[in-house]
Short mmCIF file of C-alpha atoms and ligand atoms in Angstrom, two decimals:
data_model
loop_
_atom_site.label_atom_id
_atom_site.label_comp_id
_atom_site.label_asym_id
_atom_site.label_seq_id
_atom_site.Cartn_x
_atom_site.Cartn_y
_atom_site.Cartn_z
CA MET A 1 -0.07 0.00 0.02
CA ILE A 2 1.26 3.46 -0.82
CA GLU A 3 2.17 5.44 2.36
CA THR A 4 0.27 8.65 2.71
CA PHE A 5 -0.24 11.36 5.38
CA LEU A 6 -2.42 8.69 7.02
CA ASP A 7 0.70 6.95 7.89
CA ASN A 8 2.15 10.31 9.12
CA LYS A 9 4.29 10.82 6.04
CA ASP A 10 4.23 14.55 5.28
CA THR A 11 0.95 15.52 6.93
CA SER A 12 1.07 19.13 5.47
CA SER A 13 -1.88 18.63 3.09
CA CYS A 14 -4.20 16.77 5.61
CA SER A 15 -7.03 19.11 6.46
CA GLY A 16 -7.94 17.19 9.60
CA CYS A 17 -11.48 16.69 8.36
CA ALA A 18 -11.80 13.29 10.20
CA ALA A 19 -13.75 11.52 7.47
CA CYS A 20 -11.19 8.77 7.54
CA SER A 21 -11.82 8.03 11.22
CA ASP A 22 -15.61 8.03 10.64
CA VAL A 23 -15.24 5.55 7.82
CA CYS A 24 -12.96 3.14 9.64
CA MET A 25 -15.01 0.16 10.76
CA ALA A 26 -12.06 -1.23 12.86
CA GLY A 27 -11.88 1.96 15.04
CA ALA A 28 -8.17 2.08 14.09
CA ILE A 29 -7.85 5.82 13.60
CA GLY A 30 -7.07 8.19 16.45
CA PHE A 31 -5.78 11.78 16.47
CA TYR A 32 -2.71 13.63 17.76
CA TYR A 33 -1.73 17.28 17.69
CA GLY A 34 0.72 18.15 14.94
CA ARG A 35 3.48 20.79 15.04
CA ASP A 36 1.01 23.43 13.84
CA GLY A 37 -1.42 22.65 16.70
CA GLY A 38 -3.88 20.98 14.38
CA ARG A 39 -5.43 17.57 14.91
CA TYR A 40 -4.00 14.81 12.64
CA PRO A 41 -5.16 11.18 12.06
CA GLN A 42 -2.91 8.26 13.19
CA ILE A 43 -3.49 4.69 12.31
CA ASP A 44 -3.19 1.98 14.97
CA THR A 45 -1.52 -0.76 12.89
CA GLN A 46 -2.58 -3.38 15.60
CA LYS A 47 -6.25 -2.66 14.81
CA CYS A 48 -6.04 -1.84 11.12
CA ILE A 49 -7.40 -4.60 8.85
CA SER A 50 -6.02 -2.88 5.65
CA CYS A 51 -9.45 -2.37 3.96
CA GLY A 52 -8.35 0.86 2.30
CA ALA A 53 -11.57 2.74 3.14
CA CYS A 54 -9.84 5.62 4.81
CA ARG A 55 -7.67 6.42 1.78
CA LYS A 56 -10.72 6.27 -0.52
CA VAL A 57 -12.71 8.76 1.52
CA CYS A 58 -10.01 11.38 1.88
CA PRO A 59 -11.09 14.51 0.02
CA ILE A 60 -7.39 15.57 -0.36
CA GLY A 61 -6.52 12.32 -2.07
CA LYS A 62 -9.61 12.49 -4.28
CA LYS A 63 -12.03 15.35 -4.44
CA PRO A 64 -15.67 14.52 -4.95
CA ASP A 65 -17.28 15.10 -8.40
CA LEU A 66 -18.91 18.55 -8.74
CA ILE A 67 -22.67 18.24 -8.45
CA GLU A 68 -23.37 20.33 -11.62
CA PRO A 69 -20.03 21.21 -13.31
CA ASN A 70 -21.65 23.38 -15.90
CA TYR A 71 -24.08 25.25 -13.70
CA GLU A 72 -23.91 29.04 -14.25
CA LYS A 73 -23.23 30.45 -10.79
CA LYS A 74 -24.88 33.59 -9.63
CA ALA A 75 -23.63 35.97 -6.90
CA TYR A 76 -25.51 38.11 -4.38
CA ALA A 77 -24.97 40.46 -1.51
CA LEU A 78 -27.46 39.66 1.28
CA MET A 79 -28.51 40.85 4.70
CA VAL A 80 -31.28 39.58 6.86
CA GLU A 81 -33.74 42.41 7.53
CA SER A 82 -33.77 42.06 11.30
CA PRO A 83 -30.86 44.04 12.91
CA GLU A 84 -31.14 41.67 15.96
CA LEU A 85 -30.61 38.53 13.81
CA ARG A 86 -27.71 40.33 11.91
CA GLU A 87 -26.09 41.13 15.25
CA ARG A 88 -26.15 37.47 16.22
CA SER A 89 -24.70 36.38 12.84
CA ALA A 90 -21.08 36.55 11.58
CA SER A 91 -21.80 38.55 8.58
CA GLY A 92 -25.25 39.37 7.08
CA GLY A 93 -27.04 36.37 8.38
CA ALA A 94 -27.15 34.17 5.31
CA PHE A 95 -27.15 31.01 7.35
CA GLU A 96 -30.15 32.18 9.29
CA ALA A 97 -32.07 33.03 6.01
CA ILE A 98 -31.18 29.65 4.47
CA ALA A 99 -32.04 27.52 7.49
CA THR A 100 -35.36 29.45 8.02
CA ALA A 101 -36.36 28.98 4.39
CA LEU A 102 -35.60 25.23 4.52
CA HIS A 103 -37.47 24.90 7.86
CA SER A 104 -40.59 26.45 6.38
CA GLN A 105 -40.62 23.61 3.83
CA TYR A 106 -39.40 20.76 6.19
CA ASP A 107 -40.35 21.00 9.73
CA ASP A 108 -38.12 17.97 10.58
CA LEU A 109 -34.96 20.04 9.53
CA MET A 110 -31.75 19.38 11.52
CA VAL A 111 -28.81 21.66 11.04
CA ALA A 112 -25.14 20.51 11.24
CA GLY A 113 -22.29 22.93 11.89
CA ALA A 114 -19.74 24.09 14.40
CA VAL A 115 -20.62 24.76 18.06
CA TRP A 116 -18.54 25.68 21.11
CA GLY A 117 -18.10 22.91 23.66
CA ASP A 118 -18.04 23.67 27.35
CA ASP A 119 -14.24 23.11 27.18
CA LEU A 120 -14.04 25.95 24.64
CA ARG A 121 -13.06 23.59 21.81
CA VAL A 122 -15.06 23.61 18.64
CA TYR A 123 -17.09 20.54 17.56
CA HIS A 124 -19.24 19.76 14.52
CA ARG A 125 -22.70 18.80 15.86
CA ILE A 126 -26.09 18.22 14.41
CA VAL A 127 -29.00 19.95 16.24
CA PRO A 128 -32.72 20.61 15.70
CA PHE A 129 -33.51 23.87 13.81
CA ASP A 130 -34.70 25.56 17.06
CA GLU A 131 -31.11 25.14 18.44
CA ARG A 132 -29.41 26.77 15.35
CA GLU A 133 -28.29 29.66 17.44
CA SER A 134 -25.42 27.63 18.80
CA LEU A 135 -24.06 27.31 15.27
CA LYS A 136 -23.91 30.99 14.62
CA LYS A 137 -20.87 33.22 14.63
CA SER A 138 -17.60 32.11 13.06
CA LYS A 139 -15.39 30.14 15.38
CA TYR A 140 -11.97 30.80 13.99
CA VAL A 141 -10.60 27.45 15.25
CA GLN A 142 -10.41 23.97 13.61
CA SER A 143 -13.72 22.25 14.40
CA ASN A 144 -13.59 18.55 15.45
CA CYS A 145 -15.66 16.61 12.99
CA GLU A 146 -15.29 13.13 14.53
CA GLY A 147 -18.62 11.38 14.34
CA ILE A 148 -20.53 14.01 12.31
CA TYR A 149 -20.41 12.26 8.93
CA LYS A 150 -21.85 9.03 10.46
CA GLU A 151 -24.54 10.98 12.29
CA VAL A 152 -25.55 12.91 9.05
CA ARG A 153 -25.75 9.69 7.13
CA ARG A 154 -27.88 8.00 9.81
CA ARG A 155 -30.28 10.96 9.67
CA LEU A 156 -30.47 11.08 5.89
CA SER A 157 -31.13 7.26 5.58
CA GLU A 158 -34.06 7.78 7.95
CA GLY A 159 -35.49 10.28 5.51
CA GLY A 160 -34.85 13.40 7.62
CA HIS A 161 -33.79 16.65 6.13
CA VAL A 162 -30.37 17.98 6.90
CA LEU A 163 -28.62 21.35 6.24
CA PHE A 164 -24.87 20.80 6.60
CA THR A 165 -22.61 23.84 6.94
CA GLY A 166 -18.80 23.90 7.16
CA THR A 167 -15.48 24.76 5.62
CA PRO A 168 -15.14 23.57 1.99
CA CYS A 169 -12.85 20.64 3.02
CA GLN A 170 -15.54 19.44 5.50
CA VAL A 171 -18.28 19.66 2.82
CA ALA A 172 -16.15 17.80 0.31
CA ALA A 173 -15.32 15.18 2.95
CA LEU A 174 -19.01 14.64 3.71
CA ARG A 175 -19.81 14.12 0.01
CA ASN A 176 -17.02 11.59 -0.31
CA PHE A 177 -18.30 9.85 2.83
CA LEU A 178 -21.84 9.61 1.64
CA LYS A 179 -20.81 8.36 -1.81
CA LYS A 180 -24.25 9.26 -3.32
CA GLU A 181 -26.44 12.41 -3.68
CA TYR A 182 -29.38 12.74 -1.24
CA ASP A 183 -32.45 14.86 -2.14
CA ASN A 184 -32.98 15.57 1.56
CA LEU A 185 -29.41 17.06 2.08
CA PHE A 186 -28.55 20.69 1.56
CA LEU A 187 -24.89 21.83 1.57
CA VAL A 188 -23.53 25.19 2.50
CA ASP A 189 -19.83 25.75 2.25
CA LEU A 190 -18.03 28.86 3.67
CA VAL A 191 -15.55 31.01 1.93
CA CYS A 192 -12.55 30.08 4.07
CA HIS A 193 -9.00 31.53 4.36
CA GLY A 194 -7.87 29.06 6.99
CA VAL A 195 -8.32 27.63 10.49
CA PRO A 196 -5.78 27.64 13.34
CA GLY A 197 -5.36 24.28 15.10
CA GLU A 198 -7.13 23.51 18.29
CA ASP A 199 -3.92 23.72 20.29
CA ILE A 200 -3.15 27.29 19.16
CA PHE A 201 -6.45 28.54 20.57
CA ARG A 202 -5.95 26.45 23.72
CA LYS A 203 -2.54 28.18 24.32
CA TYR A 204 -4.19 31.65 23.95
CA ILE A 205 -7.04 30.90 26.28
CA GLU A 206 -4.79 29.26 28.97
CA GLU A 207 -2.57 32.29 29.09
CA LEU A 208 -5.58 34.58 29.33
CA ASN A 209 -6.96 32.51 32.25
CA LYS A 210 -3.64 32.99 34.11
CA LYS A 211 -3.34 36.63 33.23
CA ARG A 212 -6.83 37.59 34.37
CA GLY A 213 -6.89 35.13 37.32
CA SER A 214 -10.26 33.89 36.07
CA GLN A 215 -11.50 31.34 33.64
CA VAL A 216 -12.65 32.23 30.12
CA ILE A 217 -16.24 30.93 29.72
CA LYS A 218 -17.37 32.37 26.47
CA VAL A 219 -15.80 33.80 23.32
CA ASP A 220 -17.32 35.70 20.35
CA LEU A 221 -14.86 36.15 17.57
CA ARG A 222 -17.19 38.21 15.42
CA HIS A 223 -18.62 40.50 18.15
CA LYS A 224 -20.53 43.42 16.75
CA VAL A 225 -20.30 46.89 18.41
CA LYS A 226 -21.89 50.21 17.59
CA ASP A 227 -19.70 53.23 17.04
CA LEU A 228 -20.48 56.78 18.14
CA TYR A 229 -22.61 57.26 14.99
CA GLY A 230 -24.60 54.11 15.32
CA GLU A 231 -22.71 52.14 12.64
CA ILE A 232 -22.02 48.47 13.45
CA HIS A 233 -18.41 47.10 13.38
CA SER A 234 -18.12 43.22 13.30
CA LYS A 235 -14.37 42.66 13.63
CA ASN A 236 -14.11 42.59 17.37
CA ILE A 237 -13.66 39.89 19.98
CA CYS A 238 -15.68 39.60 23.19
CA ILE A 239 -14.44 37.39 26.05
CA GLU A 240 -16.49 36.55 29.13
CA PHE A 241 -14.85 35.35 32.37
CA SER A 242 -16.19 33.25 35.17
CA ASN A 243 -15.78 36.22 37.69
CA GLY A 244 -18.44 38.14 35.60
CA LYS A 245 -15.99 40.35 33.78
CA THR A 246 -16.16 40.91 30.04
CA ILE A 247 -13.57 42.30 27.67
CA VAL A 248 -14.14 43.60 24.14
CA GLU A 249 -11.13 44.29 21.99
CA SER A 250 -10.77 45.33 18.42
CA GLY A 251 -9.56 42.67 15.97
CA LYS A 252 -6.71 44.97 15.07
CA ARG A 253 -5.27 44.84 18.66
CA ASN A 254 -6.41 41.48 20.07
CA PRO A 255 -3.49 39.08 19.66
CA TYR A 256 -5.58 36.09 18.63
CA LEU A 257 -7.71 37.88 16.08
CA HIS A 258 -4.89 40.08 14.84
CA GLY A 259 -2.59 36.98 14.24
CA PHE A 260 -5.50 35.06 12.62
CA THR A 261 -6.22 37.85 10.19
CA ALA A 262 -2.54 38.19 9.38
CA GLY A 263 -2.33 34.51 8.40
CA LEU A 264 0.16 33.83 11.22
CA PHE A 265 -1.08 30.51 12.48
CA TYR A 266 -3.41 28.55 10.22
CA LYS A 267 -2.88 24.88 9.81
CA ASP A 268 -0.27 23.82 7.16
CA SER A 269 -3.00 22.59 4.80
CA CYS A 270 -4.72 25.97 4.58
CA TYR A 271 -1.79 27.77 2.83
CA ASP A 272 -2.09 25.22 -0.01
CA CYS A 273 -5.84 24.73 0.29
CA LYS A 274 -7.20 22.40 -2.40
CA PHE A 275 -10.60 24.06 -2.11
CA ALA A 276 -9.79 27.82 -2.40
CA ASN A 277 -10.90 28.02 -6.03
CA LYS A 278 -13.96 28.36 -8.23
CA ASP A 279 -15.05 24.66 -7.87
CA ARG A 280 -17.52 24.66 -4.95
CA TYR A 281 -18.92 21.59 -3.31
CA GLY A 282 -21.90 23.21 -1.49
CA ASP A 283 -25.18 23.95 -3.19
CA ILE A 284 -24.59 27.46 -1.83
CA THR A 285 -21.37 29.17 -0.79
CA VAL A 286 -21.52 31.91 1.91
CA GLY A 287 -18.93 34.45 3.10
CA ASP A 288 -18.45 38.07 3.74
CA TYR A 289 -19.02 40.58 0.98
CA TRP A 290 -16.00 42.72 1.53
CA ARG A 291 -15.88 46.21 -0.10
CA ILE A 292 -19.52 45.91 -1.05
CA GLN A 293 -19.95 49.69 -0.58
CA GLU A 294 -18.04 50.16 -3.78
CA LEU A 295 -20.97 48.48 -5.58
CA ASN A 296 -23.82 49.85 -3.38
CA PRO A 297 -23.27 52.64 -0.91
CA GLU A 298 -26.38 51.46 1.13
CA TYR A 299 -24.45 48.36 2.15
CA VAL A 300 -21.37 48.61 4.42
CA ASP A 301 -19.08 45.53 4.72
CA TYR A 302 -17.80 45.91 8.27
CA SER A 303 -21.44 46.03 9.60
CA GLY A 304 -21.96 42.53 8.22
CA VAL A 305 -22.98 41.79 4.67
CA SER A 306 -22.97 38.12 3.38
CA CYS A 307 -21.97 37.15 -0.04
CA VAL A 308 -23.93 34.22 -1.49
CA LEU A 309 -22.87 32.13 -4.47
CA VAL A 310 -25.59 29.82 -5.87
CA ASN A 311 -23.77 26.78 -7.35
CA THR A 312 -26.54 24.19 -8.15
CA SER A 313 -30.14 23.94 -9.22
CA LYS A 314 -30.92 22.79 -5.66
CA GLY A 315 -29.15 25.83 -4.33
CA ARG A 316 -31.30 27.97 -6.76
CA GLN A 317 -34.63 26.55 -5.60
CA LEU A 318 -33.59 27.23 -1.99
CA PHE A 319 -32.29 30.69 -2.68
CA ASN A 320 -35.62 31.58 -4.38
CA LYS A 321 -37.43 30.80 -1.07
CA LEU A 322 -35.32 33.12 1.07
CA GLU A 323 -37.57 35.63 2.88
CA LYS A 324 -37.15 38.79 5.07
CA CYS A 325 -33.77 39.74 3.67
CA GLU A 326 -32.43 42.51 1.42
CA GLN A 327 -30.37 41.26 -1.39
CA PHE A 328 -29.04 42.34 -4.80
CA GLU A 329 -27.30 40.44 -7.49
CA THR A 330 -23.74 41.33 -8.45
CA SER A 331 -21.62 39.74 -11.18
CA VAL A 332 -19.61 36.64 -10.03
CA ASP A 333 -16.40 38.44 -11.11
CA ALA A 334 -17.16 41.38 -8.84
CA LEU A 335 -17.35 38.93 -6.04
CA TYR A 336 -14.16 37.14 -7.00
CA LYS A 337 -12.47 40.51 -7.10
CA ARG A 338 -13.39 41.26 -3.54
CA ASN A 339 -12.98 37.83 -2.05
CA SER A 340 -9.59 36.37 -3.02
CA GLN A 341 -10.26 33.11 -1.11
CA LEU A 342 -12.71 32.13 -3.78
CA LEU A 343 -9.67 32.06 -6.27
CA SER A 344 -6.62 31.10 -4.31
CA PRO A 345 -5.37 30.07 -0.81
CA ALA A 346 -4.37 32.52 1.84
CA LYS A 347 -0.82 33.74 1.85
CA MET A 348 1.50 32.47 4.50
CA ASN A 349 2.80 35.19 6.88
CA PRO A 350 6.53 35.35 6.52
CA LYS A 351 6.83 34.99 10.39
CA ARG A 352 4.56 31.95 10.51
CA GLU A 353 7.29 29.35 10.76
CA TYR A 354 8.87 31.30 13.54
CA PHE A 355 5.57 31.57 15.37
CA ILE A 356 4.82 27.78 15.05
CA SER A 357 8.29 26.87 16.31
CA LYS A 358 7.88 29.05 19.38
CA TYR A 359 4.26 29.10 20.32
CA LYS A 360 4.33 26.20 22.81
CA THR A 361 7.08 27.75 24.88
CA GLU A 362 6.75 31.57 24.60
CA SER A 363 4.15 34.07 25.65
CA PHE A 364 1.36 34.11 23.12
CA ASP A 365 0.75 37.84 23.24
CA LYS A 366 4.42 38.72 23.07
CA LEU A 367 5.06 36.31 20.19
CA VAL A 368 2.15 37.67 18.06
CA ASP A 369 3.47 41.21 18.86
CA SER A 370 6.97 40.33 17.67
CA CYS A 371 5.51 38.87 14.46
CA VAL A 372 2.86 41.33 13.31
CA LYS A 373 2.51 45.02 14.18
CA LYS A 374 -0.77 45.88 15.85
CA GLU A 375 -2.73 49.04 15.13
CA LYS A 376 -1.48 52.02 17.19
CA MET A 377 -4.07 52.97 19.91
CA TYR A 378 -4.19 56.59 18.82
CA LYS A 379 -5.16 55.47 15.30
CA LEU A 380 -8.02 53.28 16.61
CA ILE A 381 -9.23 56.25 18.71
CA LEU A 382 -9.05 58.62 15.82
CA SER A 383 -10.79 56.19 13.56
CA ALA A 384 -13.54 55.78 16.15
CA LEU A 385 -14.09 59.55 16.36
CA LEU A 386 -14.57 59.98 12.60
CA PRO A 387 -17.86 59.02 11.04
CA GLY A 388 -17.84 55.97 8.76
CA LYS A 389 -19.39 58.02 5.90
CA PHE A 390 -16.57 60.47 6.07
CA LYS A 391 -13.99 57.71 5.92
CA ARG A 392 -15.64 55.98 3.06
CA ASN A 393 -15.86 59.18 1.07
CA ALA A 394 -12.28 60.02 1.72
CA LYS A 395 -11.21 56.61 0.60
CA ARG A 396 -13.23 56.84 -2.61
CA VAL A 397 -11.60 60.28 -3.44
CA LEU A 398 -8.13 58.97 -2.68
CA GLN A 399 -8.76 55.84 -4.89
CA LYS A 400 -9.98 58.06 -7.71
CA ALA A 401 -6.95 60.28 -7.40
CA LYS A 402 -4.74 57.16 -7.61
CA GLY A 403 -6.76 56.10 -10.72
CA LYS A 404 -8.10 52.84 -9.22
C1 FAD B 1 -12.57 29.43 9.82
C2 FAD B 1 -13.38 30.37 8.96
C3 FAD B 1 -12.66 31.16 8.04
C4 FAD B 1 -13.58 32.06 7.16
N1 FAD B 1 -12.87 32.71 6.29
C5 FAD B 1 -13.52 33.55 5.47
C6 FAD B 1 -12.96 34.39 4.45
O1 FAD B 1 -11.76 34.29 4.25
N2 FAD B 1 -13.67 35.09 3.65
C7 FAD B 1 -15.13 35.25 3.78
O2 FAD B 1 -15.76 35.97 3.00
N3 FAD B 1 -15.74 34.53 4.74
C8 FAD B 1 -14.99 33.72 5.59
N4 FAD B 1 -15.59 32.96 6.52
C9 FAD B 1 -17.12 32.94 6.57
C10 FAD B 1 -17.73 34.12 7.42
O3 FAD B 1 -16.96 34.30 8.65
C11 FAD B 1 -19.11 33.86 7.81
O4 FAD B 1 -19.26 32.51 8.35
C12 FAD B 1 -20.03 33.83 6.57
O5 FAD B 1 -20.00 35.16 6.01
C13 FAD B 1 -21.50 33.46 6.91
O6 FAD B 1 -22.00 34.48 7.69
P1 FAD B 1 -23.36 34.28 8.35
O7 FAD B 1 -23.83 35.61 8.83
O8 FAD B 1 -24.43 33.50 7.58
O9 FAD B 1 -22.92 33.40 9.59
P2 FAD B 1 -23.52 32.73 10.81
O10 FAD B 1 -25.07 32.69 10.89
O11 FAD B 1 -22.91 33.35 12.03
O12 FAD B 1 -23.08 31.15 10.65
C14 FAD B 1 -21.88 30.74 10.77
C15 FAD B 1 -21.74 29.43 10.09
O13 FAD B 1 -20.44 29.10 10.09
C16 FAD B 1 -20.26 27.77 10.50
N5 FAD B 1 -18.90 27.72 11.29
C17 FAD B 1 -18.65 28.54 12.31
N6 FAD B 1 -17.28 28.23 12.74
C18 FAD B 1 -16.96 27.24 11.99
C19 FAD B 1 -15.75 26.41 11.97
N7 FAD B 1 -14.74 26.66 12.84
N8 FAD B 1 -15.58 25.50 11.06
C20 FAD B 1 -16.68 25.19 10.19
N9 FAD B 1 -17.82 25.86 10.15
C21 FAD B 1 -17.93 26.90 11.07
C22 FAD B 1 -21.43 27.40 11.33
O14 FAD B 1 -21.65 26.05 11.29
C23 FAD B 1 -22.52 28.32 10.86
O15 FAD B 1 -23.21 27.61 9.92
C24 FAD B 1 -14.92 32.08 7.37
C25 FAD B 1 -15.60 31.30 8.37
C26 FAD B 1 -14.84 30.46 9.20
C27 FAD B 1 -15.51 29.67 10.22
S1 SF4 B 2 -9.72 12.13 5.47
FE1 SF4 B 2 -9.34 14.17 6.31
S2 SF4 B 2 -8.32 13.84 8.26
FE2 SF4 B 2 -8.30 11.88 7.15
S3 SF4 B 2 -6.21 11.99 6.16
FE3 SF4 B 2 -7.71 12.76 4.66
S4 SF4 B 2 -7.65 15.02 5.02
FE4 SF4 B 2 -6.74 14.08 6.82
S1 SF4 B 3 -7.23 0.73 6.03
FE1 SF4 B 3 -9.39 0.27 6.86
S2 SF4 B 3 -9.08 -0.62 8.94
FE2 SF4 B 3 -7.10 0.31 8.30
S3 SF4 B 3 -7.27 2.40 9.23
FE3 SF4 B 3 -7.97 2.59 7.13
S4 SF4 B 3 -10.17 2.30 7.28
FE4 SF4 B 3 -9.32 1.56 9.17
S1 SF4 B 4 -8.46 26.78 4.19
FE1 SF4 B 4 -8.98 24.93 3.08
S2 SF4 B 4 -7.99 23.25 4.14
FE2 SF4 B 4 -8.05 25.11 5.61
S3 SF4 B 4 -9.93 24.81 6.75
FE3 SF4 B 4 -10.41 26.11 4.93
S4 SF4 B 4 -11.16 24.65 3.31
FE4 SF4 B 4 -10.17 23.46 4.92
#
């Protein structure tokens, strides 16, 4: 048998999707933390019966076929109408709109996606529609998918309707695992620039617990705050502690969010992601519609606007049923231009190797500080004092002057 990363030979392209462990009838696959803090599969050769199923299911070894390769994709900018629902969503609430539209047709709908565990790790779980709140907000950490593929298959074979959401590698893994198309399954993949491994987030939280003398009990990595002029900003972190205290920090200064955005500590596989391209494995792809104000000044990206790509006929039927949201169509190229992860993987930060080699032993905050410059406090204050409209107009004038 050819040796692959399942035998721990160059694990760098393994996304950690865990489809191999779900497919293994012998229970021979466990996980260990790799150098980058991500979870990697490991075969127990004593238990393995050499059936080869794990290699066949691996979406890195073989991607699933595209559902409708010649389907003409359509792109949209979307926001759910309710400001409260938008506030509880990562971007414009595309997931809420999609789940609600499906539930109005199928009242047995279950939704599968990433939830926080009590241990502040992220797990893929399948929950009834009424519990969808737990899936909301982007958890910028690798989610543990062990068991989810089997659970989704069980539900589908019983005839139940399932909406599965996840990173593109997880959606591709599910399709390989299922081996056939199900009419009662709806797939939503995210635009994804990468996930940090579980152990990186653990290190950040453990240091914070010590520094604050209290345990972190809740984290929101897409916390939305209103500025002086009532505009919403979605790139903040909110951390709640067991002593009742809460901190809110801008993503430009918080070490975890800042390092994440700078591409400092994603898993190895993310910098060479096999799914950061135009081939999509979900019926619908959702993400942020960055710089949407260039196309429509009524929409402001940092307040939370979703981009939606309709990739299949099933996705189209579903999209046509969305209610209570504002949306407008853009060209697909306009979206590609504003969301580079739909065309290519994230760039590796030049200090990434240094960070990974030191993160286990050095202070997380100091290490991030030494690798990426954080925004100066006076700049943040100045920015908070200026109205968003003024900044957007100034930017437009500058871009015009530069001939962009
Ligand atoms: C790791 C990660 C990287 C991303 N990178 C980009 C990017 O580069 N560009 C971009 O435009 N958008 C990116 N997104 C998507 C974006 O953050 C929003 O999730 C998306 O805009 C949908 O918004 P919403 O308002 O519908 O989300 P919500 O209603 O808040 O729903 C969030 C959805 O994301 C899923 N999810 C949350 N965390 C994870 C996780 N760790 N793993 C798998 N699924 C998860 C949940 O299951 C849920 O369905 C990323 C998301 C994640 C999780
Ligand atoms: S199936 Fe997923 S976890 Fe298993 S080897 Fe392939 S990429 Fe890695
Ligand atoms: S070859 Fe078969 S038994 Fe061995 S680890 Fe892979 S799936 Fe399990
Ligand atoms: S960047 Fe690619 S490999 Fe990494 S989590 Fe996203 S889809 Fe998976």
